[in-house]
Structure formats: structure tokens, C-alpha cells
Amino acid sequence: MEIQSRLTSLGDEQMSDAQRAVLKDILSGPRGNLDGPFLAWIHSPELADHAQRLGAFCRYHTQLPLRLTELAILATASWWRSQAEWQIHEPIAREAGVSATIIESLRSGETPDFSAADESLVYRVARELYDTRRVSDALYRDAVDALGEVAVVELVGVLGYYALVAMTLNVFEVRRGEAPLPFSESAS
């Protein structure tokens, strides 16, 4: 799939040794590609190196089931209206068990009707954190009781990491080929 961006393309001849080393690490890791924010971050190899390691942890190694991680990522993509983040993670979320109804509600900016308590909890944490920049004592207690303290710490890490991803993709206008955009491009 062709990736578009407002950044200067980096071919092997334009890359520094540090950029090549990070690229090798990214390509040999669980992602296996230079998709999404890595197209931007590779311009700063030290940022790319740290971000790709944090991202690998957030995506593949937290205590959260993949379904909840992907729900948190889609909640983030929806809040930031991040085109490429949504395009990358919507099929992964679907495959991980996030229902089509929830996915469409998130994409259209509506509050989903959750049947699973853990999904509702992850969504409520994400929305309250993004909307108020805090999480209330009651919601915090509910989250720790349901998920455990370590998983709540990791959930906040997932939300923060994917907010960084969304901002990166939005600023550098990273797009995945000619696929239809999930969100309107008008400012709101």
C-alpha cells in the first residue's frame, strides 16, 4: 500500500547510519514495516528508536487483552480524528473482537453501547482522560478493581503513546494510499 506524507521521503542513500540502524530494528521487530508514525519518526532516529520500543510494549506486551488495547487505540484515533491511525487499527480491532457496531459508533463520534463491562470501562477511562485531562476517583477505583493497578498504568501508557502517534500522523498528514478517509477533514 502506498503511503503519502508531507515529509521528505528518505531513501537508503539519504539515510544516516543511525536511521538505517533504527530502520533495521523496526523492520526486524513485530511490526515488520515502516508504516504510520515511523515515516515521521525515522527523521529523528533517536526519537524513532525510543518510540518504537515503547510502541512495541504498548501494542504487544501489556496485561490488557488485545481487544481492549485496540479499543483504546480506536478511541484515541477517533478523539484525534487520526486518519491513518484509524485505517491501520480498525481491521486489527475488528479481528481482535471489537464489534462492528462499537467501531462504527467510535468512528462517527457517538458513545458506543457496550455489552462487555471491560470495554465500557476502557472507553470511559479514555474519554474522561481526553475530555477532562483527569480520571475521577470513582472511575479510577472501578478501573483498578476490574483491571488491576498495573493494567491501568499500562492503559494510560497505551492512550498516551497512541495520542503521540495520532498527533504525529495528523501533523505530517500521513495517509494510506487512496483508501477513503474515516473522518471529515474539516476543523472542529
mmCIF file of N, CA and C in Angstrom, residues 70-83 85-86 103 105-112 123-134 159-160 162-167 170 182-184 186-188:
data_model
loop_
_atom_site.group_PDB
_atom_site.id
_atom_site.type_symbol
_atom_site.label_atom_id
_atom_site.label_comp_id
_atom_site.label_asym_id
_atom_site.label_seq_id
_atom_site.Cartn_x
_atom_site.Cartn_y
_atom_site.Cartn_z
ATOM 1 N N GLU A 70 -6.813 -2.495 21.440
ATOM 2 C CA GLU A 70 -7.279 -1.948 20.161
ATOM 3 C C GLU A 70 -8.469 -1.018 20.345
ATOM 4 N N LEU A 71 -9.339 -1.310 21.324
ATOM 5 C CA LEU A 71 -10.440 -0.398 21.632
ATOM 6 C C LEU A 71 -9.882 0.946 22.102
ATOM 7 N N ALA A 72 -8.874 0.914 22.966
ATOM 8 C CA ALA A 72 -8.246 2.155 23.439
ATOM 9 C C ALA A 72 -7.605 2.917 22.275
ATOM 10 N N ILE A 73 -6.992 2.192 21.355
ATOM 11 C CA ILE A 73 -6.365 2.835 20.188
ATOM 12 C C ILE A 73 -7.430 3.482 19.307
ATOM 13 N N LEU A 74 -8.536 2.780 19.062
ATOM 14 C CA LEU A 74 -9.596 3.378 18.237
ATOM 15 C C LEU A 74 -10.254 4.560 18.939
ATOM 16 N N ALA A 75 -10.406 4.489 20.262
ATOM 17 C CA ALA A 75 -10.951 5.644 20.992
ATOM 18 C C ALA A 75 -10.030 6.848 20.820
ATOM 19 N N THR A 76 -8.727 6.594 20.827
ATOM 20 C CA THR A 76 -7.742 7.656 20.626
ATOM 21 C C THR A 76 -7.797 8.187 19.199
ATOM 22 N N ALA A 77 -7.813 7.282 18.235
ATOM 23 C CA ALA A 77 -7.884 7.695 16.827
ATOM 24 C C ALA A 77 -9.135 8.515 16.570
ATOM 25 N N SER A 78 -10.248 8.109 17.168
ATOM 26 C CA SER A 78 -11.498 8.841 16.994
ATOM 27 C C SER A 78 -11.411 10.226 17.628
ATOM 28 N N TRP A 79 -10.901 10.295 18.851
ATOM 29 C CA TRP A 79 -10.806 11.580 19.544
ATOM 30 C C TRP A 79 -9.917 12.554 18.775
ATOM 31 N N TRP A 80 -8.791 12.047 18.253
ATOM 32 C CA TRP A 80 -7.854 12.889 17.498
ATOM 33 C C TRP A 80 -8.234 12.992 16.020
ATOM 34 N N ARG A 81 -9.230 12.204 15.594
ATOM 35 C CA ARG A 81 -9.624 12.135 14.181
ATOM 36 C C ARG A 81 -8.385 11.866 13.320
ATOM 37 N N SER A 82 -7.665 10.851 13.727
ATOM 38 C CA SER A 82 -6.421 10.474 13.056
ATOM 39 C C SER A 82 -6.710 9.440 11.971
ATOM 40 N N GLN A 83 -6.626 9.900 10.736
ATOM 41 C CA GLN A 83 -6.998 9.075 9.581
ATOM 42 C C GLN A 83 -6.192 7.772 9.512
ATOM 43 N N GLU A 85 -4.131 6.362 11.691
ATOM 44 C CA GLU A 85 -4.217 5.516 12.888
ATOM 45 C C GLU A 85 -5.481 4.666 12.827
ATOM 46 N N TRP A 86 -6.585 5.275 12.429
ATOM 47 C CA TRP A 86 -7.833 4.525 12.288
ATOM 48 C C TRP A 86 -7.702 3.475 11.191
ATOM 49 N N ILE A 103 -17.232 -0.163 16.664
ATOM 50 C CA ILE A 103 -16.292 0.504 15.760
ATOM 51 C C ILE A 103 -16.972 1.659 15.030
ATOM 52 N N SER A 105 -19.684 3.306 15.930
ATOM 53 C CA SER A 105 -20.017 4.366 16.894
ATOM 54 C C SER A 105 -18.803 5.234 17.185
ATOM 55 N N LEU A 106 -17.654 4.602 17.397
ATOM 56 C CA LEU A 106 -16.430 5.362 17.651
ATOM 57 C C LEU A 106 -16.083 6.236 16.451
ATOM 58 N N ARG A 107 -16.164 5.668 15.252
ATOM 59 C CA ARG A 107 -15.807 6.425 14.055
ATOM 60 C C ARG A 107 -16.714 7.629 13.871
ATOM 61 N N SER A 108 -17.984 7.466 14.186
ATOM 62 C CA SER A 108 -18.925 8.572 13.976
ATOM 63 C C SER A 108 -19.002 9.517 15.171
ATOM 64 N N GLY A 109 -18.192 9.279 16.215
ATOM 65 C CA GLY A 109 -18.141 10.176 17.353
ATOM 66 C C GLY A 109 -19.262 9.989 18.355
ATOM 67 N N GLU A 110 -19.955 8.871 18.272
ATOM 68 C CA GLU A 110 -21.039 8.572 19.209
ATOM 69 C C GLU A 110 -20.517 7.685 20.333
ATOM 70 N N THR A 111 -21.191 7.723 21.472
ATOM 71 C CA THR A 111 -20.838 6.823 22.569
ATOM 72 C C THR A 111 -21.385 5.441 22.244
ATOM 73 N N PRO A 112 -20.495 4.448 22.186
ATOM 74 C CA PRO A 112 -20.962 3.088 21.863
ATOM 75 C C PRO A 112 -21.845 2.518 22.967
ATOM 76 N N TYR A 123 -13.290 2.415 27.572
ATOM 77 C CA TYR A 123 -13.793 3.584 26.850
ATOM 78 C C TYR A 123 -14.014 4.757 27.803
ATOM 79 N N ARG A 124 -14.625 4.491 28.958
ATOM 80 C CA ARG A 124 -14.889 5.571 29.923
ATOM 81 C C ARG A 124 -13.594 6.193 30.422
ATOM 82 N N VAL A 125 -12.581 5.386 30.696
ATOM 83 C CA VAL A 125 -11.285 5.928 31.116
ATOM 84 C C VAL A 125 -10.714 6.805 30.006
ATOM 85 N N ALA A 126 -10.724 6.290 28.781
ATOM 86 C CA ALA A 126 -10.172 7.050 27.656
ATOM 87 C C ALA A 126 -10.904 8.374 27.483
ATOM 88 N N ARG A 127 -12.226 8.330 27.446
ATOM 89 C CA ARG A 127 -12.995 9.559 27.215
ATOM 90 C C ARG A 127 -12.830 10.559 28.347
ATOM 91 N N GLU A 128 -12.886 10.082 29.581
ATOM 92 C CA GLU A 128 -12.760 11.012 30.700
ATOM 93 C C GLU A 128 -11.367 11.640 30.718
ATOM 94 N N LEU A 129 -10.363 10.833 30.448
ATOM 95 C CA LEU A 129 -9.000 11.362 30.410
ATOM 96 C C LEU A 129 -8.845 12.384 29.291
ATOM 97 N N TYR A 130 -9.330 12.071 28.092
ATOM 98 C CA TYR A 130 -9.201 13.016 26.978
ATOM 99 C C TYR A 130 -10.079 14.258 27.180
ATOM 100 N N ASP A 131 -11.289 14.069 27.689
ATOM 101 C CA ASP A 131 -12.205 15.203 27.829
ATOM 102 C C ASP A 131 -11.846 16.125 28.992
ATOM 103 N N THR A 132 -11.405 15.547 30.113
ATOM 104 C CA THR A 132 -11.174 16.362 31.313
ATOM 105 C C THR A 132 -9.703 16.455 31.703
ATOM 106 N N ARG A 133 -8.863 15.655 31.055
ATOM 107 C CA ARG A 133 -7.430 15.573 31.359
ATOM 108 C C ARG A 133 -7.169 14.980 32.738
ATOM 109 N N ARG A 134 -8.169 14.312 33.283
ATOM 110 C CA ARG A 134 -8.092 13.647 34.580
ATOM 111 C C ARG A 134 -8.988 12.411 34.526
ATOM 112 N N LEU A 159 -2.871 4.855 25.927
ATOM 113 C CA LEU A 159 -3.574 6.076 25.498
ATOM 114 C C LEU A 159 -2.586 7.199 25.186
ATOM 115 N N GLY A 160 -1.578 7.369 26.026
ATOM 116 C CA GLY A 160 -0.584 8.417 25.797
ATOM 117 C C GLY A 160 0.256 8.158 24.563
ATOM 118 N N TYR A 162 -0.509 6.314 21.910
ATOM 119 C CA TYR A 162 -1.283 6.454 20.675
ATOM 120 C C TYR A 162 -1.773 7.877 20.443
ATOM 121 N N ALA A 163 -1.842 8.709 21.478
ATOM 122 C CA ALA A 163 -2.079 10.140 21.265
ATOM 123 C C ALA A 163 -0.869 10.746 20.557
ATOM 124 N N LEU A 164 0.345 10.355 20.967
ATOM 125 C CA LEU A 164 1.556 10.793 20.268
ATOM 126 C C LEU A 164 1.531 10.331 18.812
ATOM 127 N N VAL A 165 1.134 9.089 18.594
ATOM 128 C CA VAL A 165 1.027 8.563 17.231
ATOM 129 C C VAL A 165 0.033 9.403 16.428
ATOM 130 N N ALA A 166 -1.142 9.652 17.006
ATOM 131 C CA ALA A 166 -2.179 10.418 16.307
ATOM 132 C C ALA A 166 -1.703 11.823 15.960
ATOM 133 N N MET A 167 -1.058 12.485 16.918
ATOM 134 C CA MET A 167 -0.549 13.830 16.642
ATOM 135 C C MET A 167 0.482 13.799 15.518
ATOM 136 N N ASN A 170 -1.291 13.223 12.210
ATOM 137 C CA ASN A 170 -2.068 14.397 11.810
ATOM 138 C C ASN A 170 -1.171 15.533 11.323
ATOM 139 N N PRO A 182 -11.664 7.971 7.076
ATOM 140 C CA PRO A 182 -12.752 7.686 8.024
ATOM 141 C C PRO A 182 -13.355 8.920 8.664
ATOM 142 N N PHE A 183 -12.614 10.043 8.686
ATOM 143 C CA PHE A 183 -13.091 11.253 9.353
ATOM 144 C C PHE A 183 -13.077 12.418 8.381
ATOM 145 N N SER A 184 -14.000 13.343 8.583
ATOM 146 C CA SER A 184 -14.015 14.575 7.802
ATOM 147 C C SER A 184 -12.732 15.349 8.081
ATOM 148 N N SER A 186 -12.517 18.600 7.915
ATOM 149 C CA SER A 186 -12.795 19.951 8.389
ATOM 150 C C SER A 186 -12.394 20.072 9.856
ATOM 151 N N ALA A 187 -11.916 21.250 10.211
ATOM 152 C CA ALA A 187 -11.534 21.505 11.606
ATOM 153 C C ALA A 187 -12.789 21.579 12.458
ATOM 154 N N SER A 188 -12.682 20.966 13.631
ATOM 155 C CA SER A 188 -13.847 21.052 14.543
ATOM 156 C C SER A 188 -13.388 21.077 15.965
#
